[in-house]
Amino acid sequence: MTDKKIIIAHHSANQQEVNDILQNLSRAGYSFEQLACDHSDARLYQRIKETNNRILLLISDNFLRCEDCMFELLPTFQDLIRSNRIKAVVANGVYKDEETGIITTK
């Protein structure tokens, strides 16, 4: 594939990490579309299946604990591996203490 468009699939809590990736990789001439799993109308796996682009999957604790992110993802992930269209990156989970407003990562 010579297309320089990449889909970044992630949990919405990891938006700052995604912004950092966008800033760094866009200098290399890549363009991006984001698919955040955040209770949208369509599940993440459905939105991934609708594209033919390469996928950068940002996996975090938030992602793994979110039903919208994980629902039916395994068969989709396996199909993407077989077609060499996915790279997975592990990121820290991001959590905000509702009482103090302090953001922590795990």
mmCIF file of N, CA, C and O in Angstrom:
data_model
loop_
_atom_site.group_PDB
_atom_site.id
_atom_site.type_symbol
_atom_site.label_atom_id
_atom_site.label_comp_id
_atom_site.label_asym_id
_atom_site.label_seq_id
_atom_site.Cartn_x
_atom_site.Cartn_y
_atom_site.Cartn_z
ATOM 1 N N MET A 1 0.835 -1.189 0.000
ATOM 2 C CA MET A 1 0.000 0.000 0.000
ATOM 3 C C MET A 1 0.875 1.245 0.000
ATOM 4 O O MET A 1 1.755 1.386 0.826
ATOM 5 N N THR A 2 0.617 2.102 -0.899
ATOM 6 C CA THR A 2 1.395 3.340 -0.958
ATOM 7 C C THR A 2 0.635 4.517 -0.368
ATOM 8 O O THR A 2 1.187 5.588 -0.232
ATOM 9 N N ASP A 3 -0.626 4.307 -0.040
ATOM 10 C CA ASP A 3 -1.428 5.367 0.553
ATOM 11 C C ASP A 3 -0.841 5.743 1.906
ATOM 12 O O ASP A 3 -0.529 4.897 2.715
ATOM 13 N N LYS A 4 -0.689 7.030 2.140
ATOM 14 C CA LYS A 4 -0.118 7.485 3.399
ATOM 15 C C LYS A 4 -1.188 7.925 4.386
ATOM 16 O O LYS A 4 -0.929 8.693 5.284
ATOM 17 N N LYS A 5 -2.410 7.397 4.222
ATOM 18 C CA LYS A 5 -3.470 7.676 5.185
ATOM 19 C C LYS A 5 -3.526 6.524 6.172
ATOM 20 O O LYS A 5 -3.567 5.358 5.785
ATOM 21 N N ILE A 6 -3.558 6.864 7.450
ATOM 22 C CA ILE A 6 -3.585 5.866 8.511
ATOM 23 C C ILE A 6 -4.766 6.167 9.429
ATOM 24 O O ILE A 6 -4.996 7.314 9.798
ATOM 25 N N ILE A 7 -5.474 5.123 9.801
ATOM 26 C CA ILE A 7 -6.557 5.234 10.764
ATOM 27 C C ILE A 7 -5.962 4.971 12.142
ATOM 28 O O ILE A 7 -5.277 3.972 12.344
ATOM 29 N N ILE A 8 -6.209 5.860 13.099
ATOM 30 C CA ILE A 8 -5.782 5.633 14.473
ATOM 31 C C ILE A 8 -7.021 5.297 15.285
ATOM 32 O O ILE A 8 -7.904 6.133 15.467
ATOM 33 N N ALA A 9 -7.083 4.036 15.740
ATOM 34 C CA ALA A 9 -8.201 3.583 16.562
ATOM 35 C C ALA A 9 -7.743 3.611 18.022
ATOM 36 O O ALA A 9 -6.673 3.103 18.352
ATOM 37 N N HIS A 10 -8.573 4.221 18.886
ATOM 38 C CA HIS A 10 -8.151 4.412 20.274
ATOM 39 C C HIS A 10 -9.343 4.677 21.173
ATOM 40 O O HIS A 10 -10.448 4.953 20.693
ATOM 41 N N HIS A 11 -9.106 4.616 22.470
ATOM 42 C CA HIS A 11 -10.118 5.026 23.446
ATOM 43 C C HIS A 11 -10.017 6.535 23.600
ATOM 44 O O HIS A 11 -8.924 7.106 23.560
ATOM 45 N N SER A 12 -11.122 7.190 23.793
ATOM 46 C CA SER A 12 -11.115 8.654 23.861
ATOM 47 C C SER A 12 -10.270 9.201 25.009
ATOM 48 O O SER A 12 -9.777 10.330 24.926
ATOM 49 N N ALA A 13 -10.041 8.411 26.061
ATOM 50 C CA ALA A 13 -9.201 8.869 27.169
ATOM 51 C C ALA A 13 -7.748 9.070 26.739
ATOM 52 O O ALA A 13 -6.993 9.788 27.393
ATOM 53 N N ASN A 14 -7.345 8.460 25.638
ATOM 54 C CA ASN A 14 -5.970 8.545 25.159
ATOM 55 C C ASN A 14 -5.782 9.605 24.080
ATOM 56 O O ASN A 14 -4.839 9.544 23.287
ATOM 57 N N GLN A 15 -6.646 10.601 24.054
ATOM 58 C CA GLN A 15 -6.579 11.623 23.017
ATOM 59 C C GLN A 15 -5.242 12.369 23.008
ATOM 60 O O GLN A 15 -4.722 12.692 21.949
ATOM 61 N N GLN A 16 -4.661 12.654 24.172
ATOM 62 C CA GLN A 16 -3.391 13.374 24.206
ATOM 63 C C GLN A 16 -2.271 12.571 23.541
ATOM 64 O O GLN A 16 -1.472 13.121 22.794
ATOM 65 N N GLU A 17 -2.231 11.266 23.787
ATOM 66 C CA GLU A 17 -1.234 10.415 23.138
ATOM 67 C C GLU A 17 -1.437 10.414 21.627
ATOM 68 O O GLU A 17 -0.480 10.462 20.855
ATOM 69 N N VAL A 18 -2.689 10.379 21.211
ATOM 70 C CA VAL A 18 -3.001 10.424 19.781
ATOM 71 C C VAL A 18 -2.543 11.752 19.187
ATOM 72 O O VAL A 18 -1.944 11.786 18.106
ATOM 73 N N ASN A 19 -2.783 12.849 19.884
ATOM 74 C CA ASN A 19 -2.324 14.156 19.400
ATOM 75 C C ASN A 19 -0.809 14.178 19.224
ATOM 76 O O ASN A 19 -0.302 14.735 18.242
ATOM 77 N N ASP A 20 -0.073 13.562 20.152
ATOM 78 C CA ASP A 20 1.388 13.489 20.039
ATOM 79 C C ASP A 20 1.806 12.684 18.815
ATOM 80 O O ASP A 20 2.718 13.065 18.082
ATOM 81 N N ILE A 21 1.133 11.553 18.584
ATOM 82 C CA ILE A 21 1.428 10.725 17.413
ATOM 83 C C ILE A 21 1.150 11.509 16.133
ATOM 84 O O ILE A 21 1.961 11.504 15.200
ATOM 85 N N LEU A 22 0.008 12.194 16.090
ATOM 86 C CA LEU A 22 -0.348 12.982 14.909
ATOM 87 C C LEU A 22 0.702 14.046 14.625
ATOM 88 O O LEU A 22 1.108 14.247 13.476
ATOM 89 N N GLN A 23 1.139 14.723 15.659
ATOM 90 C CA GLN A 23 2.135 15.782 15.488
ATOM 91 C C GLN A 23 3.446 15.218 14.946
ATOM 92 O O GLN A 23 4.047 15.783 14.033
ATOM 93 N N ASN A 24 3.875 14.078 15.474
ATOM 94 C CA ASN A 24 5.159 13.512 15.052
ATOM 95 C C ASN A 24 5.103 12.871 13.667
ATOM 96 O O ASN A 24 6.013 13.075 12.861
ATOM 97 N N LEU A 25 4.069 12.121 13.372
ATOM 98 C CA LEU A 25 4.027 11.399 12.096
ATOM 99 C C LEU A 25 3.544 12.245 10.927
ATOM 100 O O LEU A 25 3.845 11.936 9.780
ATOM 101 N N SER A 26 2.808 13.307 11.202
ATOM 102 C CA SER A 26 2.345 14.140 10.092
ATOM 103 C C SER A 26 3.512 14.830 9.400
ATOM 104 O O SER A 26 3.433 15.145 8.212
ATOM 105 N N ARG A 27 4.610 15.012 10.105
ATOM 106 C CA ARG A 27 5.817 15.596 9.489
ATOM 107 C C ARG A 27 6.391 14.694 8.403
ATOM 108 O O ARG A 27 7.113 15.160 7.535
ATOM 109 N N ALA A 28 6.065 13.405 8.465
ATOM 110 C CA ALA A 28 6.564 12.449 7.474
ATOM 111 C C ALA A 28 5.619 12.323 6.284
ATOM 112 O O ALA A 28 5.803 11.464 5.425
ATOM 113 N N GLY A 29 4.615 13.184 6.227
ATOM 114 C CA GLY A 29 3.716 13.192 5.084
ATOM 115 C C GLY A 29 2.510 12.278 5.211
ATOM 116 O O GLY A 29 1.811 12.043 4.233
ATOM 117 N N TYR A 30 2.243 11.752 6.392
ATOM 118 C CA TYR A 30 1.077 10.900 6.599
ATOM 119 C C TYR A 30 -0.140 11.748 6.935
ATOM 120 O O TYR A 30 -0.035 12.784 7.554
ATOM 121 N N SER A 31 -1.300 11.260 6.526
ATOM 122 C CA SER A 31 -2.550 11.882 6.949
ATOM 123 C C SER A 31 -3.288 10.860 7.808
ATOM 124 O O SER A 31 -3.073 9.659 7.691
ATOM 125 N N PHE A 32 -4.164 11.364 8.665
ATOM 126 C CA PHE A 32 -4.786 10.491 9.652
ATOM 127 C C PHE A 32 -6.278 10.720 9.760
ATOM 128 O O PHE A 32 -6.773 11.811 9.515
ATOM 129 N N GLU A 33 -6.939 9.658 10.154
ATOM 130 C CA GLU A 33 -8.338 9.723 10.547
ATOM 131 C C GLU A 33 -8.410 9.022 11.896
ATOM 132 O O GLU A 33 -7.770 7.992 12.093
ATOM 133 N N GLN A 34 -9.154 9.591 12.804
ATOM 134 C CA GLN A 34 -9.268 8.995 14.133
ATOM 135 C C GLN A 34 -10.587 8.252 14.284
ATOM 136 O O GLN A 34 -11.624 8.726 13.832
ATOM 137 N N LEU A 35 -10.500 7.090 14.915
ATOM 138 C CA LEU A 35 -11.685 6.333 15.293
ATOM 139 C C LEU A 35 -11.595 6.122 16.799
ATOM 140 O O LEU A 35 -10.887 5.243 17.266
ATOM 141 N N ALA A 36 -12.261 6.964 17.545
ATOM 142 C CA ALA A 36 -12.262 6.834 18.997
ATOM 143 C C ALA A 36 -13.467 6.006 19.414
ATOM 144 O O ALA A 36 -14.572 6.236 18.942
ATOM 145 N N CYS A 37 -13.230 5.032 20.267
ATOM 146 C CA CYS A 37 -14.377 4.271 20.783
ATOM 147 C C CYS A 37 -14.864 4.997 22.027
ATOM 148 O O CYS A 37 -14.203 5.037 23.044
ATOM 149 N N ASP A 38 -15.990 5.622 21.879
ATOM 150 C CA ASP A 38 -16.511 6.469 22.948
ATOM 151 C C ASP A 38 -18.037 6.506 22.919
ATOM 152 O O ASP A 38 -18.644 7.554 22.958
ATOM 153 N N HIS A 39 -18.612 5.342 22.810
ATOM 154 C CA HIS A 39 -20.071 5.203 22.842
ATOM 155 C C HIS A 39 -20.752 5.862 21.632
ATOM 156 O O HIS A 39 -21.806 6.450 21.760
ATOM 157 N N SER A 40 -20.146 5.767 20.464
ATOM 158 C CA SER A 40 -20.790 6.305 19.264
ATOM 159 C C SER A 40 -21.862 5.328 18.777
ATOM 160 O O SER A 40 -22.041 4.255 19.341
ATOM 161 N N ASP A 41 -22.546 5.694 17.736
ATOM 162 C CA ASP A 41 -23.634 4.859 17.228
ATOM 163 C C ASP A 41 -23.143 3.504 16.718
ATOM 164 O O ASP A 41 -23.816 2.500 16.882
ATOM 165 N N ALA A 42 -21.973 3.487 16.069
ATOM 166 C CA ALA A 42 -21.435 2.246 15.526
ATOM 167 C C ALA A 42 -20.262 1.779 16.390
ATOM 168 O O ALA A 42 -19.461 2.581 16.855
ATOM 169 N N ARG A 43 -20.182 0.486 16.610
ATOM 170 C CA ARG A 43 -19.079 -0.087 17.386
ATOM 171 C C ARG A 43 -17.772 0.096 16.616
ATOM 172 O O ARG A 43 -17.763 0.216 15.389
ATOM 173 N N LEU A 44 -16.673 0.077 17.350
ATOM 174 C CA LEU A 44 -15.355 0.286 16.746
ATOM 175 C C LEU A 44 -15.080 -0.733 15.643
ATOM 176 O O LEU A 44 -14.623 -0.371 14.562
ATOM 177 N N TYR A 45 -15.362 -2.000 15.903
ATOM 178 C CA TYR A 45 -15.061 -3.015 14.893
ATOM 179 C C TYR A 45 -15.822 -2.734 13.593
ATOM 180 O O TYR A 45 -15.299 -2.965 12.499
ATOM 181 N N GLN A 46 -17.051 -2.228 13.676
ATOM 182 C CA GLN A 46 -17.830 -1.920 12.479
ATOM 183 C C GLN A 46 -17.181 -0.781 11.697
ATOM 184 O O GLN A 46 -17.091 -0.830 10.471
ATOM 185 N N ARG A 47 -16.737 0.238 12.407
ATOM 186 C CA ARG A 47 -16.124 1.384 11.733
ATOM 187 C C ARG A 47 -14.780 1.001 11.117
ATOM 188 O O ARG A 47 -14.434 1.482 10.036
ATOM 189 N N ILE A 48 -14.041 0.105 11.757
ATOM 190 C CA ILE A 48 -12.775 -0.368 11.193
ATOM 191 C C ILE A 48 -13.039 -1.148 9.905
ATOM 192 O O ILE A 48 -12.329 -0.991 8.914
ATOM 193 N N LYS A 49 -14.065 -1.986 9.908
ATOM 194 C CA LYS A 49 -14.383 -2.796 8.723
ATOM 195 C C LYS A 49 -14.787 -1.946 7.526
ATOM 196 O O LYS A 49 -14.700 -2.397 6.393
ATOM 197 N N GLU A 50 -15.223 -0.717 7.761
ATOM 198 C CA GLU A 50 -15.671 0.153 6.675
ATOM 199 C C GLU A 50 -14.525 0.834 5.936
ATOM 200 O O GLU A 50 -14.767 1.545 4.966
ATOM 201 N N THR A 51 -13.299 0.618 6.373
ATOM 202 C CA THR A 51 -12.162 1.266 5.735
ATOM 203 C C THR A 51 -11.204 0.236 5.141
ATOM 204 O O THR A 51 -11.162 -0.909 5.597
ATOM 205 N N ASN A 52 -10.452 0.658 4.147
ATOM 206 C CA ASN A 52 -9.417 -0.188 3.556
ATOM 207 C C ASN A 52 -8.023 0.308 3.913
ATOM 208 O O ASN A 52 -7.035 -0.214 3.416
ATOM 209 N N ASN A 53 -7.964 1.327 4.755
ATOM 210 C CA ASN A 53 -6.677 1.906 5.120
ATOM 211 C C ASN A 53 -5.972 1.082 6.196
ATOM 212 O O ASN A 53 -6.564 0.223 6.826
ATOM 213 N N ARG A 54 -4.705 1.417 6.391
ATOM 214 C CA ARG A 54 -3.942 0.799 7.469
ATOM 215 C C ARG A 54 -4.443 1.349 8.796
ATOM 216 O O ARG A 54 -4.910 2.479 8.877
ATOM 217 N N ILE A 55 -4.294 0.541 9.850
ATOM 218 C CA ILE A 55 -4.804 0.888 11.171
ATOM 219 C C ILE A 55 -3.649 0.900 12.168
ATOM 220 O O ILE A 55 -2.850 -0.031 12.211
ATOM 221 N N LEU A 56 -3.588 1.954 12.962
ATOM 222 C CA LEU A 56 -2.714 1.999 14.128
ATOM 223 C C LEU A 56 -3.647 1.886 15.324
ATOM 224 O O LEU A 56 -4.472 2.767 15.560
ATOM 225 N N LEU A 57 -3.559 0.772 16.047
ATOM 226 C CA LEU A 57 -4.448 0.508 17.167
ATOM 227 C C LEU A 57 -3.720 0.835 18.463
ATOM 228 O O LEU A 57 -2.719 0.206 18.802
ATOM 229 N N LEU A 58 -4.191 1.840 19.160
ATOM 230 C CA LEU A 58 -3.597 2.278 20.414
ATOM 231 C C LEU A 58 -4.321 1.548 21.547
ATOM 232 O O LEU A 58 -5.482 1.831 21.835
ATOM 233 N N ILE A 59 -3.626 0.596 22.162
ATOM 234 C CA ILE A 59 -4.226 -0.233 23.200
ATOM 235 C C ILE A 59 -3.788 0.276 24.566
ATOM 236 O O ILE A 59 -2.599 0.387 24.835
ATOM 237 N N SER A 60 -4.769 0.569 25.403
ATOM 238 C CA SER A 60 -4.498 1.026 26.768
ATOM 239 C C SER A 60 -5.425 0.285 27.720
ATOM 240 O O SER A 60 -6.325 -0.446 27.298
ATOM 241 N N ASP A 61 -5.217 0.487 29.005
ATOM 242 C CA ASP A 61 -6.106 -0.085 30.003
ATOM 243 C C ASP A 61 -7.534 0.403 29.758
ATOM 244 O O ASP A 61 -8.485 -0.372 29.864
ATOM 245 N N ASN A 62 -7.675 1.681 29.405
ATOM 246 C CA ASN A 62 -8.999 2.229 29.100
ATOM 247 C C ASN A 62 -9.641 1.447 27.956
ATOM 248 O O ASN A 62 -10.815 1.103 27.999
ATOM 249 N N PHE A 63 -8.872 1.191 26.916
ATOM 250 C CA PHE A 63 -9.339 0.472 25.735
ATOM 251 C C PHE A 63 -9.792 -0.938 26.121
ATOM 252 O O PHE A 63 -10.873 -1.380 25.748
ATOM 253 N N LEU A 64 -8.950 -1.638 26.881
ATOM 254 C CA LEU A 64 -9.241 -3.023 27.232
ATOM 255 C C LEU A 64 -10.447 -3.169 28.155
ATOM 256 O O LEU A 64 -11.094 -4.208 28.175
ATOM 257 N N ARG A 65 -10.767 -2.129 28.908
ATOM 258 C CA ARG A 65 -11.899 -2.177 29.841
ATOM 259 C C ARG A 65 -13.203 -1.638 29.234
ATOM 260 O O ARG A 65 -14.233 -1.639 29.892
ATOM 261 N N CYS A 66 -13.140 -1.204 28.005
ATOM 262 C CA CYS A 66 -14.306 -0.573 27.372
ATOM 263 C C CYS A 66 -15.013 -1.567 26.447
ATOM 264 O O CYS A 66 -14.430 -2.056 25.480
ATOM 265 N N GLU A 67 -16.282 -1.837 26.740
ATOM 266 C CA GLU A 67 -17.044 -2.769 25.919
ATOM 267 C C GLU A 67 -17.170 -2.268 24.483
ATOM 268 O O GLU A 67 -17.093 -3.052 23.531
ATOM 269 N N ASP A 68 -17.346 -0.962 24.293
ATOM 270 C CA ASP A 68 -17.461 -0.422 22.942
ATOM 271 C C ASP A 68 -16.183 -0.647 22.129
ATOM 272 O O ASP A 68 -16.247 -0.817 20.914
ATOM 273 N N CYS A 69 -15.042 -0.630 22.784
ATOM 274 C CA CYS A 69 -13.774 -0.871 22.083
ATOM 275 C C CYS A 69 -13.577 -2.352 21.774
ATOM 276 O O CYS A 69 -13.140 -2.714 20.690
ATOM 277 N N MET A 70 -13.889 -3.207 22.741
ATOM 278 C CA MET A 70 -13.538 -4.619 22.643
ATOM 279 C C MET A 70 -14.576 -5.488 21.931
ATOM 280 O O MET A 70 -14.235 -6.558 21.427
ATOM 281 N N PHE A 71 -15.801 -5.030 21.841
ATOM 282 C CA PHE A 71 -16.874 -5.851 21.284
ATOM 283 C C PHE A 71 -16.537 -6.311 19.866
ATOM 284 O O PHE A 71 -16.306 -5.484 18.980
ATOM 285 N N GLU A 72 -16.479 -7.632 19.662
ATOM 286 C CA GLU A 72 -16.226 -8.253 18.350
ATOM 287 C C GLU A 72 -14.901 -7.821 17.712
ATOM 288 O O GLU A 72 -14.731 -7.960 16.501
ATOM 289 N N LEU A 73 -13.977 -7.315 18.502
ATOM 290 C CA LEU A 73 -12.730 -6.820 17.925
ATOM 291 C C LEU A 73 -11.784 -7.947 17.520
ATOM 292 O O LEU A 73 -11.060 -7.809 16.541
ATOM 293 N N LEU A 74 -11.781 -9.074 18.231
ATOM 294 C CA LEU A 74 -10.829 -10.138 17.934
ATOM 295 C C LEU A 74 -10.908 -10.627 16.489
ATOM 296 O O LEU A 74 -9.878 -10.677 15.807
ATOM 297 N N PRO A 75 -12.075 -10.990 15.950
ATOM 298 C CA PRO A 75 -12.098 -11.446 14.552
ATOM 299 C C PRO A 75 -11.669 -10.352 13.572
ATOM 300 O O PRO A 75 -10.987 -10.624 12.574
ATOM 301 N N THR A 76 -12.025 -9.116 13.874
ATOM 302 C CA THR A 76 -11.613 -8.005 13.019
ATOM 303 C C THR A 76 -10.104 -7.842 13.077
ATOM 304 O O THR A 76 -9.442 -7.664 12.051
ATOM 305 N N PHE A 77 -9.546 -7.901 14.277
ATOM 306 C CA PHE A 77 -8.096 -7.786 14.475
ATOM 307 C C PHE A 77 -7.377 -8.902 13.713
ATOM 308 O O PHE A 77 -6.379 -8.654 13.035
ATOM 309 N N GLN A 78 -7.882 -10.119 13.798
ATOM 310 C CA GLN A 78 -7.256 -11.243 13.092
ATOM 311 C C GLN A 78 -7.287 -11.045 11.581
ATOM 312 O O GLN A 78 -6.305 -11.329 10.893
ATOM 313 N N ASP A 79 -8.392 -10.545 11.052
ATOM 314 C CA ASP A 79 -8.474 -10.255 9.611
ATOM 315 C C ASP A 79 -7.452 -9.194 9.206
ATOM 316 O O ASP A 79 -6.812 -9.304 8.160
ATOM 317 N N LEU A 80 -7.304 -8.168 10.034
ATOM 318 C CA LEU A 80 -6.344 -7.104 9.738
ATOM 319 C C LEU A 80 -4.909 -7.607 9.798
ATOM 320 O O LEU A 80 -4.056 -7.184 9.009
ATOM 321 N N ILE A 81 -4.621 -8.512 10.714
ATOM 322 C CA ILE A 81 -3.279 -9.115 10.793
ATOM 323 C C ILE A 81 -2.997 -9.900 9.523
ATOM 324 O O ILE A 81 -1.915 -9.781 8.932
ATOM 325 N N ARG A 82 -3.969 -10.709 9.098
ATOM 326 C CA ARG A 82 -3.777 -11.522 7.885
ATOM 327 C C ARG A 82 -3.525 -10.659 6.651
ATOM 328 O O ARG A 82 -2.785 -11.039 5.749
ATOM 329 N N SER A 83 -4.140 -9.490 6.603
ATOM 330 C CA SER A 83 -3.953 -8.610 5.451
ATOM 331 C C SER A 83 -2.825 -7.596 5.673
ATOM 332 O O SER A 83 -2.638 -6.702 4.851
ATOM 333 N N ASN A 84 -2.093 -7.747 6.770
ATOM 334 C CA ASN A 84 -0.948 -6.883 7.086
ATOM 335 C C ASN A 84 -1.337 -5.402 7.096
ATOM 336 O O ASN A 84 -0.623 -4.551 6.587
ATOM 337 N N ARG A 85 -2.494 -5.099 7.706
ATOM 338 C CA ARG A 85 -2.992 -3.725 7.723
ATOM 339 C C ARG A 85 -3.030 -3.099 9.105
ATOM 340 O O ARG A 85 -3.561 -2.004 9.271
ATOM 341 N N ILE A 86 -2.492 -3.780 10.119
ATOM 342 C CA ILE A 86 -2.620 -3.233 11.472
ATOM 343 C C ILE A 86 -1.307 -3.290 12.230
ATOM 344 O O ILE A 86 -0.523 -4.217 12.056
ATOM 345 N N LYS A 87 -1.067 -2.258 13.003
ATOM 346 C CA LYS A 87 0.043 -2.210 13.962
ATOM 347 C C LYS A 87 -0.578 -1.830 15.292
ATOM 348 O O LYS A 87 -1.395 -0.908 15.368
ATOM 349 N N ALA A 88 -0.211 -2.540 16.333
ATOM 350 C CA ALA A 88 -0.730 -2.241 17.665
ATOM 351 C C ALA A 88 0.358 -1.572 18.492
ATOM 352 O O ALA A 88 1.518 -1.969 18.431
ATOM 353 N N VAL A 89 -0.036 -0.559 19.239
ATOM 354 C CA VAL A 89 0.871 0.171 20.120
ATOM 355 C C VAL A 89 0.237 0.181 21.503
ATOM 356 O O VAL A 89 -0.953 0.472 21.645
ATOM 357 N N VAL A 90 1.033 -0.137 22.518
ATOM 358 C CA VAL A 90 0.537 -0.131 23.889
ATOM 359 C C VAL A 90 0.778 1.247 24.492
ATOM 360 O O VAL A 90 1.873 1.802 24.368
ATOM 361 N N ALA A 91 -0.258 1.786 25.137
ATOM 362 C CA ALA A 91 -0.173 3.108 25.766
ATOM 363 C C ALA A 91 -0.638 3.001 27.216
ATOM 364 O O ALA A 91 -1.329 2.051 27.593
ATOM 365 N N ASN A 92 -0.267 3.959 28.000
ATOM 366 C CA ASN A 92 -0.729 4.021 29.383
ATOM 367 C C ASN A 92 -2.225 4.306 29.427
ATOM 368 O O ASN A 92 -2.752 5.024 28.584
ATOM 369 N N GLY A 93 -2.879 3.768 30.444
ATOM 370 C CA GLY A 93 -4.258 4.150 30.710
ATOM 371 C C GLY A 93 -4.256 5.544 31.330
ATOM 372 O O GLY A 93 -3.306 5.942 31.994
ATOM 373 N N VAL A 94 -5.299 6.283 31.094
ATOM 374 C CA VAL A 94 -5.404 7.659 31.595
ATOM 375 C C VAL A 94 -6.657 7.760 32.455
ATOM 376 O O VAL A 94 -7.755 7.425 32.004
ATOM 377 N N TYR A 95 -6.466 8.233 33.688
ATOM 378 C CA TYR A 95 -7.589 8.312 34.633
ATOM 379 C C TYR A 95 -7.598 9.649 35.339
ATOM 380 O O TYR A 95 -6.560 10.151 35.749
ATOM 381 N N LYS A 96 -8.798 10.196 35.499
ATOM 382 C CA LYS A 96 -8.967 11.475 36.187
ATOM 383 C C LYS A 96 -9.692 11.229 37.504
ATOM 384 O O LYS A 96 -10.780 10.636 37.515
ATOM 385 N N ASP A 97 -9.105 11.692 38.593
ATOM 386 C CA ASP A 97 -9.750 11.626 39.892
ATOM 387 C C ASP A 97 -10.831 12.695 39.918
ATOM 388 O O ASP A 97 -10.537 13.886 39.811
ATOM 389 N N GLU A 98 -12.071 12.278 40.034
ATOM 390 C CA GLU A 98 -13.201 13.209 39.962
ATOM 391 C C GLU A 98 -13.210 14.215 41.108
ATOM 392 O O GLU A 98 -13.690 15.330 40.956
ATOM 393 N N GLU A 99 -12.677 13.835 42.262
ATOM 394 C CA GLU A 99 -12.661 14.741 43.413
ATOM 395 C C GLU A 99 -11.579 15.806 43.304
ATOM 396 O O GLU A 99 -11.807 16.972 43.598
ATOM 397 N N THR A 100 -10.381 15.389 42.884
ATOM 398 C CA THR A 100 -9.253 16.323 42.861
ATOM 399 C C THR A 100 -8.980 16.891 41.479
ATOM 400 O O THR A 100 -8.308 17.918 41.348
ATOM 401 N N GLY A 101 -9.448 16.209 40.431
ATOM 402 C CA GLY A 101 -9.170 16.644 39.069
ATOM 403 C C GLY A 101 -7.789 16.224 38.584
ATOM 404 O O GLY A 101 -7.385 16.548 37.479
ATOM 405 N N ILE A 102 -7.055 15.494 39.411
ATOM 406 C CA ILE A 102 -5.700 15.054 39.049
ATOM 407 C C ILE A 102 -5.792 13.895 38.065
ATOM 408 O O ILE A 102 -6.535 12.941 38.265
ATOM 409 N N ILE A 103 -5.000 14.003 36.999
ATOM 410 C CA ILE A 103 -4.946 12.962 35.980
ATOM 411 C C ILE A 103 -3.733 12.083 36.249
ATOM 412 O O ILE A 103 -2.616 12.595 36.434
ATOM 413 N N THR A 104 -3.952 10.761 36.264
ATOM 414 C CA THR A 104 -2.863 9.819 36.466
ATOM 415 C C THR A 104 -2.833 8.836 35.294
ATOM 416 O O THR A 104 -3.829 8.676 34.587
ATOM 417 N N THR A 105 -1.697 8.204 35.108
ATOM 418 C CA THR A 105 -1.559 7.178 34.083
ATOM 419 C C THR A 105 -1.150 5.881 34.758
ATOM 420 O O THR A 105 -0.483 5.879 35.778
ATOM 421 N N LYS A 106 -1.580 4.773 34.166
ATOM 422 C CA LYS A 106 -1.233 3.439 34.667
ATOM 423 C C LYS A 106 -0.822 2.569 33.512
ATOM 424 O O LYS A 106 -1.418 2.585 32.485
#
